[in-house]
């Protein structure tokens, strides 16, 4: 089952073959044939392998059995009948002899399912993304999803990427960012398989990342616009949610998921674990701005710390017609706050302004108040290495002073 390879800049073909050992395992041998002709090199490779196998044949029973399998494989190679499928059959025989266990056989579909089960410890938001991306990965491959991992080529991955990005009419159906994320998942599936010796090739690695030319630039709200949004909020919960987003910079899901256990009114600090950094357990501590504190004090005091601050709105965390993002867009419309320029990507439209703009708003306010960048990073949780236990009273005081430098609406 000798194969030929080229190494570096060498002009000679090198032989690669497996030889059984006394321990019942196999070792891979690399040896130069000193031949530039591929035909002559293959003949030498077969000679090398046969000599090595004859020498190994003096070993134990396992060694002799593996020798017989390798001899058959070599004969197939000489006759030009050795393909990837047949080679795997021979390898499976050798693994069975050496370990007593069957060699795992995976199709792209079965391995993807296995890969997903190994992600079970991830955050639920990450798991949802993995499941969706894996589903589209298999759908895009079509019939090839039921072929072996080794059969998937770079061309297949290029077709998959095109399928993810464009519909049958050639019109864009997904953003570049989305496509890149899905291809990253596909690459991870192959990388994990390579690490476990199931395949030796990642066809996604040969593709360059798509240049993102369709990403809309997020813009902050003005103070007047935030005041208008609060004024036109349809409920007390929405009023509080907007104030929370504006004065903490927390993302929409994190705002709506906040519990009373995250809020320390005595020390006027919010300590929470954002969904995006939940796996790394990166807690952010954010001083409570006076305007936000005033609203929080109007709410009923919860006995259970796990009680949601926004019990009604927390039921609409998903996307869709009744999701919080859609509801917020309606508030913007009533407040006559423009959503800014938009970019159409397939069925989705991205605007310059959305709830996430409140995060940019806080950044802008802190910058206008001359708050140092490192303090802004801590407040917004931008890759700060500080966690709850690592904060000192001095740091809390510094952050609180920075937050109070922002005037009320």
PDB file of C-alpha atoms in Angstrom, residues 28-316:
ATOM      1  CA  UNK A  28       4.769   4.935   8.978  1.00  0.00           C
ATOM      2  CA  UNK A  29       8.020   4.812   7.002  1.00  0.00           C
ATOM      3  CA  UNK A  30       9.214   7.645   4.743  1.00  0.00           C
ATOM      4  CA  UNK A  31      12.065   6.831   2.373  1.00  0.00           C
ATOM      5  CA  UNK A  32      13.488   8.566  -0.690  1.00  0.00           C
ATOM      6  CA  UNK A  33      13.459   6.488  -3.882  1.00  0.00           C
ATOM      7  CA  UNK A  34      16.187   8.675  -5.454  1.00  0.00           C
ATOM      8  CA  UNK A  35      14.076   8.553  -8.620  1.00  0.00           C
ATOM      9  CA  UNK A  36      12.584  11.468 -10.573  1.00  0.00           C
ATOM     10  CA  UNK A  37      10.453   9.173 -12.739  1.00  0.00           C
ATOM     11  CA  UNK A  38       7.171   8.392 -11.010  1.00  0.00           C
ATOM     12  CA  UNK A  39       6.919   4.943 -12.641  1.00  0.00           C
ATOM     13  CA  UNK A  40      10.407   3.926 -11.525  1.00  0.00           C
ATOM     14  CA  UNK A  41       9.818   5.446  -8.107  1.00  0.00           C
ATOM     15  CA  UNK A  42       6.643   3.373  -7.618  1.00  0.00           C
ATOM     16  CA  UNK A  43       8.530   0.175  -8.441  1.00  0.00           C
ATOM     17  CA  UNK A  44      11.176   1.053  -5.860  1.00  0.00           C
ATOM     18  CA  UNK A  45       8.524   1.957  -3.303  1.00  0.00           C
ATOM     19  CA  UNK A  46       6.917  -1.460  -3.717  1.00  0.00           C
ATOM     20  CA  UNK A  47      10.344  -3.103  -3.301  1.00  0.00           C
ATOM     21  CA  UNK A  48      11.028  -1.103  -0.130  1.00  0.00           C
ATOM     22  CA  UNK A  49       7.654  -2.032   1.312  1.00  0.00           C
ATOM     23  CA  UNK A  50       7.968  -5.729   0.496  1.00  0.00           C
ATOM     24  CA  UNK A  51      11.423  -5.922   2.075  1.00  0.00           C
ATOM     25  CA  UNK A  52      10.162  -4.176   5.209  1.00  0.00           C
ATOM     26  CA  UNK A  53       7.118  -6.432   5.403  1.00  0.00           C
ATOM     27  CA  UNK A  54       9.235  -9.582   5.010  1.00  0.00           C
ATOM     28  CA  UNK A  55      11.412  -8.422   7.869  1.00  0.00           C
ATOM     29  CA  UNK A  56       8.393  -7.595  10.007  1.00  0.00           C
ATOM     30  CA  UNK A  57       6.840 -10.980   9.228  1.00  0.00           C
ATOM     31  CA  UNK A  58       9.100 -12.626  11.809  1.00  0.00           C
ATOM     32  CA  UNK A  59       7.101 -10.951  14.608  1.00  0.00           C
ATOM     33  CA  UNK A  60       4.042 -12.083  16.542  1.00  0.00           C
ATOM     34  CA  UNK A  61       0.662 -13.285  15.314  1.00  0.00           C
ATOM     35  CA  UNK A  62      -0.748  -9.754  15.042  1.00  0.00           C
ATOM     36  CA  UNK A  63       2.259  -8.686  13.010  1.00  0.00           C
ATOM     37  CA  UNK A  64       1.839 -11.582  10.595  1.00  0.00           C
ATOM     38  CA  UNK A  65      -1.866 -10.872  10.174  1.00  0.00           C
ATOM     39  CA  UNK A  66      -1.208  -7.195   9.460  1.00  0.00           C
ATOM     40  CA  UNK A  67       1.552  -8.206   7.064  1.00  0.00           C
ATOM     41  CA  UNK A  68      -0.945 -10.270   5.094  1.00  0.00           C
ATOM     42  CA  UNK A  69      -3.321  -7.281   4.848  1.00  0.00           C
ATOM     43  CA  UNK A  70      -0.531  -4.947   3.740  1.00  0.00           C
ATOM     44  CA  UNK A  71       0.622  -7.484   1.156  1.00  0.00           C
ATOM     45  CA  UNK A  72      -2.876  -7.598  -0.351  1.00  0.00           C
ATOM     46  CA  UNK A  73      -2.983  -3.809  -0.350  1.00  0.00           C
ATOM     47  CA  UNK A  74       0.353  -3.681  -2.168  1.00  0.00           C
ATOM     48  CA  UNK A  75      -0.913  -6.109  -4.808  1.00  0.00           C
ATOM     49  CA  UNK A  76      -3.959  -3.894  -5.378  1.00  0.00           C
ATOM     50  CA  UNK A  77      -1.688  -0.872  -5.751  1.00  0.00           C
ATOM     51  CA  UNK A  78       0.469  -2.666  -8.346  1.00  0.00           C
ATOM     52  CA  UNK A  79      -2.625  -3.558 -10.357  1.00  0.00           C
ATOM     53  CA  UNK A  80      -3.925   0.021 -10.168  1.00  0.00           C
ATOM     54  CA  UNK A  81      -6.980  -1.083  -8.184  1.00  0.00           C
ATOM     55  CA  UNK A  82      -6.201   0.758  -4.957  1.00  0.00           C
ATOM     56  CA  UNK A  83      -8.535   3.705  -4.411  1.00  0.00           C
ATOM     57  CA  UNK A  84      -9.488   5.682  -1.301  1.00  0.00           C
ATOM     58  CA  UNK A  85     -12.407   3.392  -0.433  1.00  0.00           C
ATOM     59  CA  UNK A  86     -10.344   0.212  -0.774  1.00  0.00           C
ATOM     60  CA  UNK A  87      -7.467   1.731   1.190  1.00  0.00           C
ATOM     61  CA  UNK A  88      -9.848   2.505   4.062  1.00  0.00           C
ATOM     62  CA  UNK A  89     -11.047  -1.107   4.019  1.00  0.00           C
ATOM     63  CA  UNK A  90      -7.474  -2.347   4.384  1.00  0.00           C
ATOM     64  CA  UNK A  91      -6.791   0.192   7.114  1.00  0.00           C
ATOM     65  CA  UNK A  92      -9.935  -0.888   8.969  1.00  0.00           C
ATOM     66  CA  UNK A  93      -8.677  -4.485   8.901  1.00  0.00           C
ATOM     67  CA  UNK A  94      -5.323  -3.431  10.342  1.00  0.00           C
ATOM     68  CA  UNK A  95      -6.963  -1.381  13.122  1.00  0.00           C
ATOM     69  CA  UNK A  96      -9.220  -4.340  13.980  1.00  0.00           C
ATOM     70  CA  UNK A  97      -6.195  -6.664  14.212  1.00  0.00           C
ATOM     71  CA  UNK A  98      -4.144  -4.186  16.245  1.00  0.00           C
ATOM     72  CA  UNK A  99      -6.796  -3.000  18.717  1.00  0.00           C
ATOM     73  CA  UNK A 100      -9.635  -5.485  18.503  1.00  0.00           C
ATOM     74  CA  UNK A 101     -11.985  -2.591  17.765  1.00  0.00           C
ATOM     75  CA  UNK A 102     -13.655  -1.521  14.563  1.00  0.00           C
ATOM     76  CA  UNK A 103     -12.283   1.642  12.983  1.00  0.00           C
ATOM     77  CA  UNK A 104     -14.913   4.398  13.180  1.00  0.00           C
ATOM     78  CA  UNK A 105     -16.624   4.892   9.822  1.00  0.00           C
ATOM     79  CA  UNK A 106     -18.151   8.309   9.312  1.00  0.00           C
ATOM     80  CA  UNK A 107     -19.987   9.984   6.506  1.00  0.00           C
ATOM     81  CA  UNK A 108     -20.101  13.769   6.483  1.00  0.00           C
ATOM     82  CA  UNK A 109     -23.596  13.581   7.977  1.00  0.00           C
ATOM     83  CA  UNK A 110     -22.789  11.119  10.772  1.00  0.00           C
ATOM     84  CA  UNK A 111     -19.579  12.942  11.679  1.00  0.00           C
ATOM     85  CA  UNK A 112     -21.379  16.307  11.754  1.00  0.00           C
ATOM     86  CA  UNK A 113     -23.911  14.796  14.155  1.00  0.00           C
ATOM     87  CA  UNK A 114     -21.051  13.508  16.323  1.00  0.00           C
ATOM     88  CA  UNK A 115     -19.347  16.914  16.152  1.00  0.00           C
ATOM     89  CA  UNK A 116     -22.518  18.617  17.385  1.00  0.00           C
ATOM     90  CA  UNK A 117     -22.821  16.294  20.387  1.00  0.00           C
ATOM     91  CA  UNK A 118     -19.322  17.351  21.445  1.00  0.00           C
ATOM     92  CA  UNK A 119     -20.439  20.983  21.542  1.00  0.00           C
ATOM     93  CA  UNK A 120     -23.046  20.262  24.224  1.00  0.00           C
ATOM     94  CA  UNK A 121     -21.130  22.212  26.864  1.00  0.00           C
ATOM     95  CA  UNK A 122     -21.311  25.478  24.933  1.00  0.00           C
ATOM     96  CA  UNK A 123     -23.695  28.348  25.666  1.00  0.00           C
ATOM     97  CA  UNK A 124     -27.218  27.807  24.352  1.00  0.00           C
ATOM     98  CA  UNK A 125     -26.897  30.743  21.933  1.00  0.00           C
ATOM     99  CA  UNK A 126     -23.732  29.181  20.492  1.00  0.00           C
ATOM    100  CA  UNK A 127     -25.404  25.773  20.225  1.00  0.00           C
ATOM    101  CA  UNK A 128     -28.289  27.262  18.253  1.00  0.00           C
ATOM    102  CA  UNK A 129     -25.817  28.816  15.815  1.00  0.00           C
ATOM    103  CA  UNK A 130     -23.862  25.555  15.482  1.00  0.00           C
ATOM    104  CA  UNK A 131     -27.034  23.560  14.803  1.00  0.00           C
ATOM    105  CA  UNK A 132     -28.236  26.022  12.181  1.00  0.00           C
ATOM    106  CA  UNK A 133     -24.846  26.218  10.476  1.00  0.00           C
ATOM    107  CA  UNK A 134     -24.459  22.422  10.511  1.00  0.00           C
ATOM    108  CA  UNK A 135     -27.932  22.026   9.006  1.00  0.00           C
ATOM    109  CA  UNK A 136     -27.094  24.405   6.152  1.00  0.00           C
ATOM    110  CA  UNK A 137     -23.705  22.698   5.693  1.00  0.00           C
ATOM    111  CA  UNK A 138     -25.413  19.351   5.066  1.00  0.00           C
ATOM    112  CA  UNK A 139     -28.194  20.857   2.935  1.00  0.00           C
ATOM    113  CA  UNK A 140     -25.651  22.629   0.746  1.00  0.00           C
ATOM    114  CA  UNK A 141     -23.686  19.422   0.158  1.00  0.00           C
ATOM    115  CA  UNK A 142     -26.764  17.574  -1.077  1.00  0.00           C
ATOM    116  CA  UNK A 143     -26.071  13.890  -1.816  1.00  0.00           C
ATOM    117  CA  UNK A 144     -22.420  14.321  -0.866  1.00  0.00           C
ATOM    118  CA  UNK A 145     -23.466  14.717   2.763  1.00  0.00           C
ATOM    119  CA  UNK A 146     -23.763  10.918   2.827  1.00  0.00           C
ATOM    120  CA  UNK A 147     -20.286  10.367   1.367  1.00  0.00           C
ATOM    121  CA  UNK A 148     -17.074   9.994   3.358  1.00  0.00           C
ATOM    122  CA  UNK A 149     -15.229  13.030   4.703  1.00  0.00           C
ATOM    123  CA  UNK A 150     -12.251  12.256   2.443  1.00  0.00           C
ATOM    124  CA  UNK A 151     -14.435  12.528  -0.646  1.00  0.00           C
ATOM    125  CA  UNK A 152     -15.222  16.210  -0.035  1.00  0.00           C
ATOM    126  CA  UNK A 153     -13.080  18.489  -2.184  1.00  0.00           C
ATOM    127  CA  UNK A 154     -12.186  22.169  -2.272  1.00  0.00           C
ATOM    128  CA  UNK A 155     -14.535  22.496  -5.253  1.00  0.00           C
ATOM    129  CA  UNK A 156     -17.368  21.105  -3.108  1.00  0.00           C
ATOM    130  CA  UNK A 157     -16.675  23.721  -0.443  1.00  0.00           C
ATOM    131  CA  UNK A 158     -16.581  26.485  -3.036  1.00  0.00           C
ATOM    132  CA  UNK A 159     -19.983  25.331  -4.336  1.00  0.00           C
ATOM    133  CA  UNK A 160     -21.283  25.246  -0.757  1.00  0.00           C
ATOM    134  CA  UNK A 161     -20.138  28.812  -0.165  1.00  0.00           C
ATOM    135  CA  UNK A 162     -21.851  29.983  -3.362  1.00  0.00           C
ATOM    136  CA  UNK A 163     -25.022  28.101  -2.370  1.00  0.00           C
ATOM    137  CA  UNK A 164     -25.026  29.801   1.021  1.00  0.00           C
ATOM    138  CA  UNK A 165     -24.540  33.241  -0.506  1.00  0.00           C
ATOM    139  CA  UNK A 166     -26.743  33.207  -3.625  1.00  0.00           C
ATOM    140  CA  UNK A 167     -30.095  31.755  -4.662  1.00  0.00           C
ATOM    141  CA  UNK A 168     -30.867  30.000  -7.962  1.00  0.00           C
ATOM    142  CA  UNK A 169     -31.347  33.363  -9.694  1.00  0.00           C
ATOM    143  CA  UNK A 170     -27.931  34.543  -8.573  1.00  0.00           C
ATOM    144  CA  UNK A 171     -29.369  37.021  -6.084  1.00  0.00           C
ATOM    145  CA  UNK A 172     -27.828  37.480  -2.638  1.00  0.00           C
ATOM    146  CA  UNK A 173     -29.663  35.520   0.052  1.00  0.00           C
ATOM    147  CA  UNK A 174     -27.181  35.789   2.948  1.00  0.00           C
ATOM    148  CA  UNK A 175     -24.741  38.437   4.097  1.00  0.00           C
ATOM    149  CA  UNK A 176     -20.996  37.969   3.730  1.00  0.00           C
ATOM    150  CA  UNK A 177     -20.692  37.896   7.521  1.00  0.00           C
ATOM    151  CA  UNK A 178     -23.248  35.081   7.765  1.00  0.00           C
ATOM    152  CA  UNK A 179     -21.579  33.066   4.998  1.00  0.00           C
ATOM    153  CA  UNK A 180     -18.156  33.453   6.612  1.00  0.00           C
ATOM    154  CA  UNK A 181     -19.578  32.271   9.939  1.00  0.00           C
ATOM    155  CA  UNK A 182     -21.154  29.199   8.348  1.00  0.00           C
ATOM    156  CA  UNK A 183     -17.945  28.345   6.488  1.00  0.00           C
ATOM    157  CA  UNK A 184     -16.045  28.711   9.766  1.00  0.00           C
ATOM    158  CA  UNK A 185     -18.330  26.058  11.247  1.00  0.00           C
ATOM    159  CA  UNK A 186     -17.707  23.797   8.234  1.00  0.00           C
ATOM    160  CA  UNK A 187     -13.969  24.241   8.725  1.00  0.00           C
ATOM    161  CA  UNK A 188     -14.266  23.385  12.420  1.00  0.00           C
ATOM    162  CA  UNK A 189     -16.051  20.139  11.532  1.00  0.00           C
ATOM    163  CA  UNK A 190     -13.107  19.059   9.373  1.00  0.00           C
ATOM    164  CA  UNK A 191     -10.453  20.324  11.816  1.00  0.00           C
ATOM    165  CA  UNK A 192     -11.894  18.214  14.637  1.00  0.00           C
ATOM    166  CA  UNK A 193     -12.004  15.178  12.328  1.00  0.00           C
ATOM    167  CA  UNK A 194      -8.347  15.747  11.427  1.00  0.00           C
ATOM    168  CA  UNK A 195      -7.366  15.954  15.091  1.00  0.00           C
ATOM    169  CA  UNK A 196      -8.925  12.531  15.650  1.00  0.00           C
ATOM    170  CA  UNK A 197      -7.337  10.944  12.587  1.00  0.00           C
ATOM    171  CA  UNK A 198     -10.655  10.499  10.777  1.00  0.00           C
ATOM    172  CA  UNK A 199      -9.483  12.539   7.800  1.00  0.00           C
ATOM    173  CA  UNK A 200      -6.219  14.218   6.852  1.00  0.00           C
ATOM    174  CA  UNK A 201      -7.586  17.146   4.858  1.00  0.00           C
ATOM    175  CA  UNK A 202      -9.636  20.282   5.502  1.00  0.00           C
ATOM    176  CA  UNK A 203     -11.022  21.438   2.124  1.00  0.00           C
ATOM    177  CA  UNK A 204     -12.311  24.699   3.624  1.00  0.00           C
ATOM    178  CA  UNK A 205      -8.774  25.824   4.466  1.00  0.00           C
ATOM    179  CA  UNK A 206      -8.014  26.411   0.782  1.00  0.00           C
ATOM    180  CA  UNK A 207     -10.763  29.052   0.512  1.00  0.00           C
ATOM    181  CA  UNK A 208     -10.083  32.657   1.412  1.00  0.00           C
ATOM    182  CA  UNK A 209     -12.456  34.493   3.710  1.00  0.00           C
ATOM    183  CA  UNK A 210     -14.955  36.624   1.793  1.00  0.00           C
ATOM    184  CA  UNK A 211     -14.389  40.372   1.980  1.00  0.00           C
ATOM    185  CA  UNK A 212     -17.219  42.010   3.869  1.00  0.00           C
ATOM    186  CA  UNK A 213     -18.606  44.752   1.654  1.00  0.00           C
ATOM    187  CA  UNK A 214     -22.196  44.698   2.882  1.00  0.00           C
ATOM    188  CA  UNK A 215     -21.851  45.531   6.550  1.00  0.00           C
ATOM    189  CA  UNK A 216     -23.735  48.605   7.679  1.00  0.00           C
ATOM    190  CA  UNK A 217     -21.888  50.964  10.031  1.00  0.00           C
ATOM    191  CA  UNK A 218     -23.755  51.261  13.325  1.00  0.00           C
ATOM    192  CA  UNK A 219     -24.389  54.802  14.539  1.00  0.00           C
ATOM    193  CA  UNK A 220     -25.224  56.090  18.041  1.00  0.00           C
ATOM    194  CA  UNK A 221     -28.439  57.846  18.978  1.00  0.00           C
ATOM    195  CA  UNK A 222     -28.307  61.501  19.965  1.00  0.00           C
ATOM    196  CA  UNK A 223     -29.384  62.484  23.480  1.00  0.00           C
ATOM    197  CA  UNK A 224     -32.527  64.005  22.008  1.00  0.00           C
ATOM    198  CA  UNK A 225     -33.353  60.744  20.212  1.00  0.00           C
ATOM    199  CA  UNK A 226     -32.893  58.652  23.371  1.00  0.00           C
ATOM    200  CA  UNK A 227     -35.193  61.042  25.259  1.00  0.00           C
ATOM    201  CA  UNK A 228     -37.799  60.665  22.497  1.00  0.00           C
ATOM    202  CA  UNK A 229     -37.554  56.857  22.652  1.00  0.00           C
ATOM    203  CA  UNK A 230     -38.100  56.883  26.425  1.00  0.00           C
ATOM    204  CA  UNK A 231     -41.036  59.295  26.053  1.00  0.00           C
ATOM    205  CA  UNK A 232     -42.765  57.093  23.462  1.00  0.00           C
ATOM    206  CA  UNK A 233     -42.085  53.794  25.263  1.00  0.00           C
ATOM    207  CA  UNK A 234     -45.417  51.873  25.347  1.00  0.00           C
ATOM    208  CA  UNK A 235     -44.889  50.561  28.895  1.00  0.00           C
ATOM    209  CA  UNK A 236     -42.857  51.096  32.053  1.00  0.00           C
ATOM    210  CA  UNK A 237     -40.834  47.986  31.213  1.00  0.00           C
ATOM    211  CA  UNK A 238     -39.904  49.361  27.800  1.00  0.00           C
ATOM    212  CA  UNK A 239     -38.988  52.698  29.357  1.00  0.00           C
ATOM    213  CA  UNK A 240     -36.668  50.896  31.778  1.00  0.00           C
ATOM    214  CA  UNK A 241     -35.221  48.654  29.065  1.00  0.00           C
ATOM    215  CA  UNK A 242     -34.251  51.677  26.947  1.00  0.00           C
ATOM    216  CA  UNK A 243     -32.700  53.441  29.953  1.00  0.00           C
ATOM    217  CA  UNK A 244     -30.813  50.257  30.833  1.00  0.00           C
ATOM    218  CA  UNK A 245     -29.454  49.925  27.289  1.00  0.00           C
ATOM    219  CA  UNK A 246     -28.435  53.582  27.171  1.00  0.00           C
ATOM    220  CA  UNK A 247     -26.738  53.710  30.578  1.00  0.00           C
ATOM    221  CA  UNK A 248     -25.091  50.256  30.645  1.00  0.00           C
ATOM    222  CA  UNK A 249     -24.362  49.467  26.993  1.00  0.00           C
ATOM    223  CA  UNK A 250     -25.681  45.933  27.531  1.00  0.00           C
ATOM    224  CA  UNK A 251     -27.004  44.101  24.486  1.00  0.00           C
ATOM    225  CA  UNK A 252     -30.752  43.636  24.038  1.00  0.00           C
ATOM    226  CA  UNK A 253     -30.869  39.996  25.201  1.00  0.00           C
ATOM    227  CA  UNK A 254     -28.737  40.789  28.251  1.00  0.00           C
ATOM    228  CA  UNK A 255     -30.939  43.758  29.160  1.00  0.00           C
ATOM    229  CA  UNK A 256     -34.155  41.761  28.889  1.00  0.00           C
ATOM    230  CA  UNK A 257     -32.652  38.810  30.817  1.00  0.00           C
ATOM    231  CA  UNK A 258     -31.430  40.906  33.766  1.00  0.00           C
ATOM    232  CA  UNK A 259     -32.507  39.663  37.209  1.00  0.00           C
ATOM    233  CA  UNK A 260     -32.768  41.522  40.510  1.00  0.00           C
ATOM    234  CA  UNK A 261     -29.883  39.388  41.752  1.00  0.00           C
ATOM    235  CA  UNK A 262     -27.660  41.197  39.239  1.00  0.00           C
ATOM    236  CA  UNK A 263     -28.470  44.563  40.809  1.00  0.00           C
ATOM    237  CA  UNK A 264     -26.818  45.903  43.959  1.00  0.00           C
ATOM    238  CA  UNK A 265     -28.765  49.049  44.821  1.00  0.00           C
ATOM    239  CA  UNK A 266     -26.761  49.583  48.021  1.00  0.00           C
ATOM    240  CA  UNK A 267     -23.490  49.976  46.132  1.00  0.00           C
ATOM    241  CA  UNK A 268     -25.268  51.188  42.975  1.00  0.00           C
ATOM    242  CA  UNK A 269     -23.655  48.555  40.739  1.00  0.00           C
ATOM    243  CA  UNK A 270     -24.936  46.031  38.207  1.00  0.00           C
ATOM    244  CA  UNK A 271     -22.845  42.830  38.068  1.00  0.00           C
ATOM    245  CA  UNK A 272     -23.921  40.493  35.287  1.00  0.00           C
ATOM    246  CA  UNK A 273     -22.613  37.767  33.007  1.00  0.00           C
ATOM    247  CA  UNK A 274     -23.384  38.744  29.381  1.00  0.00           C
ATOM    248  CA  UNK A 275     -24.481  35.922  27.070  1.00  0.00           C
ATOM    249  CA  UNK A 276     -21.592  36.622  24.694  1.00  0.00           C
ATOM    250  CA  UNK A 277     -18.982  35.990  27.405  1.00  0.00           C
ATOM    251  CA  UNK A 278     -20.901  33.423  29.480  1.00  0.00           C
ATOM    252  CA  UNK A 279     -18.613  30.537  28.453  1.00  0.00           C
ATOM    253  CA  UNK A 280     -15.550  32.470  29.651  1.00  0.00           C
ATOM    254  CA  UNK A 281     -17.462  33.540  32.780  1.00  0.00           C
ATOM    255  CA  UNK A 282     -16.478  37.163  32.259  1.00  0.00           C
ATOM    256  CA  UNK A 283     -18.594  39.204  34.666  1.00  0.00           C
ATOM    257  CA  UNK A 284     -19.007  42.920  33.946  1.00  0.00           C
ATOM    258  CA  UNK A 285     -19.602  45.455  36.727  1.00  0.00           C
ATOM    259  CA  UNK A 286     -21.391  48.597  35.623  1.00  0.00           C
ATOM    260  CA  UNK A 287     -22.122  51.581  37.897  1.00  0.00           C
ATOM    261  CA  UNK A 288     -25.798  52.513  37.975  1.00  0.00           C
ATOM    262  CA  UNK A 289     -26.404  55.968  36.518  1.00  0.00           C
ATOM    263  CA  UNK A 290     -28.714  58.203  38.629  1.00  0.00           C
ATOM    264  CA  UNK A 291     -31.358  58.273  35.875  1.00  0.00           C
ATOM    265  CA  UNK A 292     -31.441  54.462  35.768  1.00  0.00           C
ATOM    266  CA  UNK A 293     -31.376  54.225  39.580  1.00  0.00           C
ATOM    267  CA  UNK A 294     -34.422  56.496  39.749  1.00  0.00           C
ATOM    268  CA  UNK A 295     -36.393  54.160  37.465  1.00  0.00           C
ATOM    269  CA  UNK A 296     -35.254  51.000  39.306  1.00  0.00           C
ATOM    270  CA  UNK A 297     -36.463  52.440  42.623  1.00  0.00           C
ATOM    271  CA  UNK A 298     -39.996  52.764  41.210  1.00  0.00           C
ATOM    272  CA  UNK A 299     -40.209  49.009  40.564  1.00  0.00           C
ATOM    273  CA  UNK A 300     -41.606  46.470  43.066  1.00  0.00           C
ATOM    274  CA  UNK A 301     -38.871  44.934  45.224  1.00  0.00           C
ATOM    275  CA  UNK A 302     -38.333  41.257  44.376  1.00  0.00           C
ATOM    276  CA  UNK A 303     -37.807  38.726  47.183  1.00  0.00           C
ATOM    277  CA  UNK A 304     -36.326  36.111  44.850  1.00  0.00           C
ATOM    278  CA  UNK A 305     -33.022  37.300  43.272  1.00  0.00           C
ATOM    279  CA  UNK A 306     -33.773  35.178  40.196  1.00  0.00           C
ATOM    280  CA  UNK A 307     -36.853  37.299  39.424  1.00  0.00           C
ATOM    281  CA  UNK A 308     -36.656  39.079  36.075  1.00  0.00           C
ATOM    282  CA  UNK A 309     -36.445  42.869  36.127  1.00  0.00           C
ATOM    283  CA  UNK A 310     -38.533  42.820  32.942  1.00  0.00           C
ATOM    284  CA  UNK A 311     -40.913  39.853  33.450  1.00  0.00           C
ATOM    285  CA  UNK A 312     -43.074  40.667  30.431  1.00  0.00           C
ATOM    286  CA  UNK A 313     -40.418  41.663  27.894  1.00  0.00           C
ATOM    287  CA  UNK A 314     -38.167  38.722  28.824  1.00  0.00           C
ATOM    288  CA  UNK A 315     -40.760  36.451  27.186  1.00  0.00           C
ATOM    289  CA  UNK A 316     -39.987  37.927  23.747  1.00  0.00           C
TER     290      UNK A 316
END
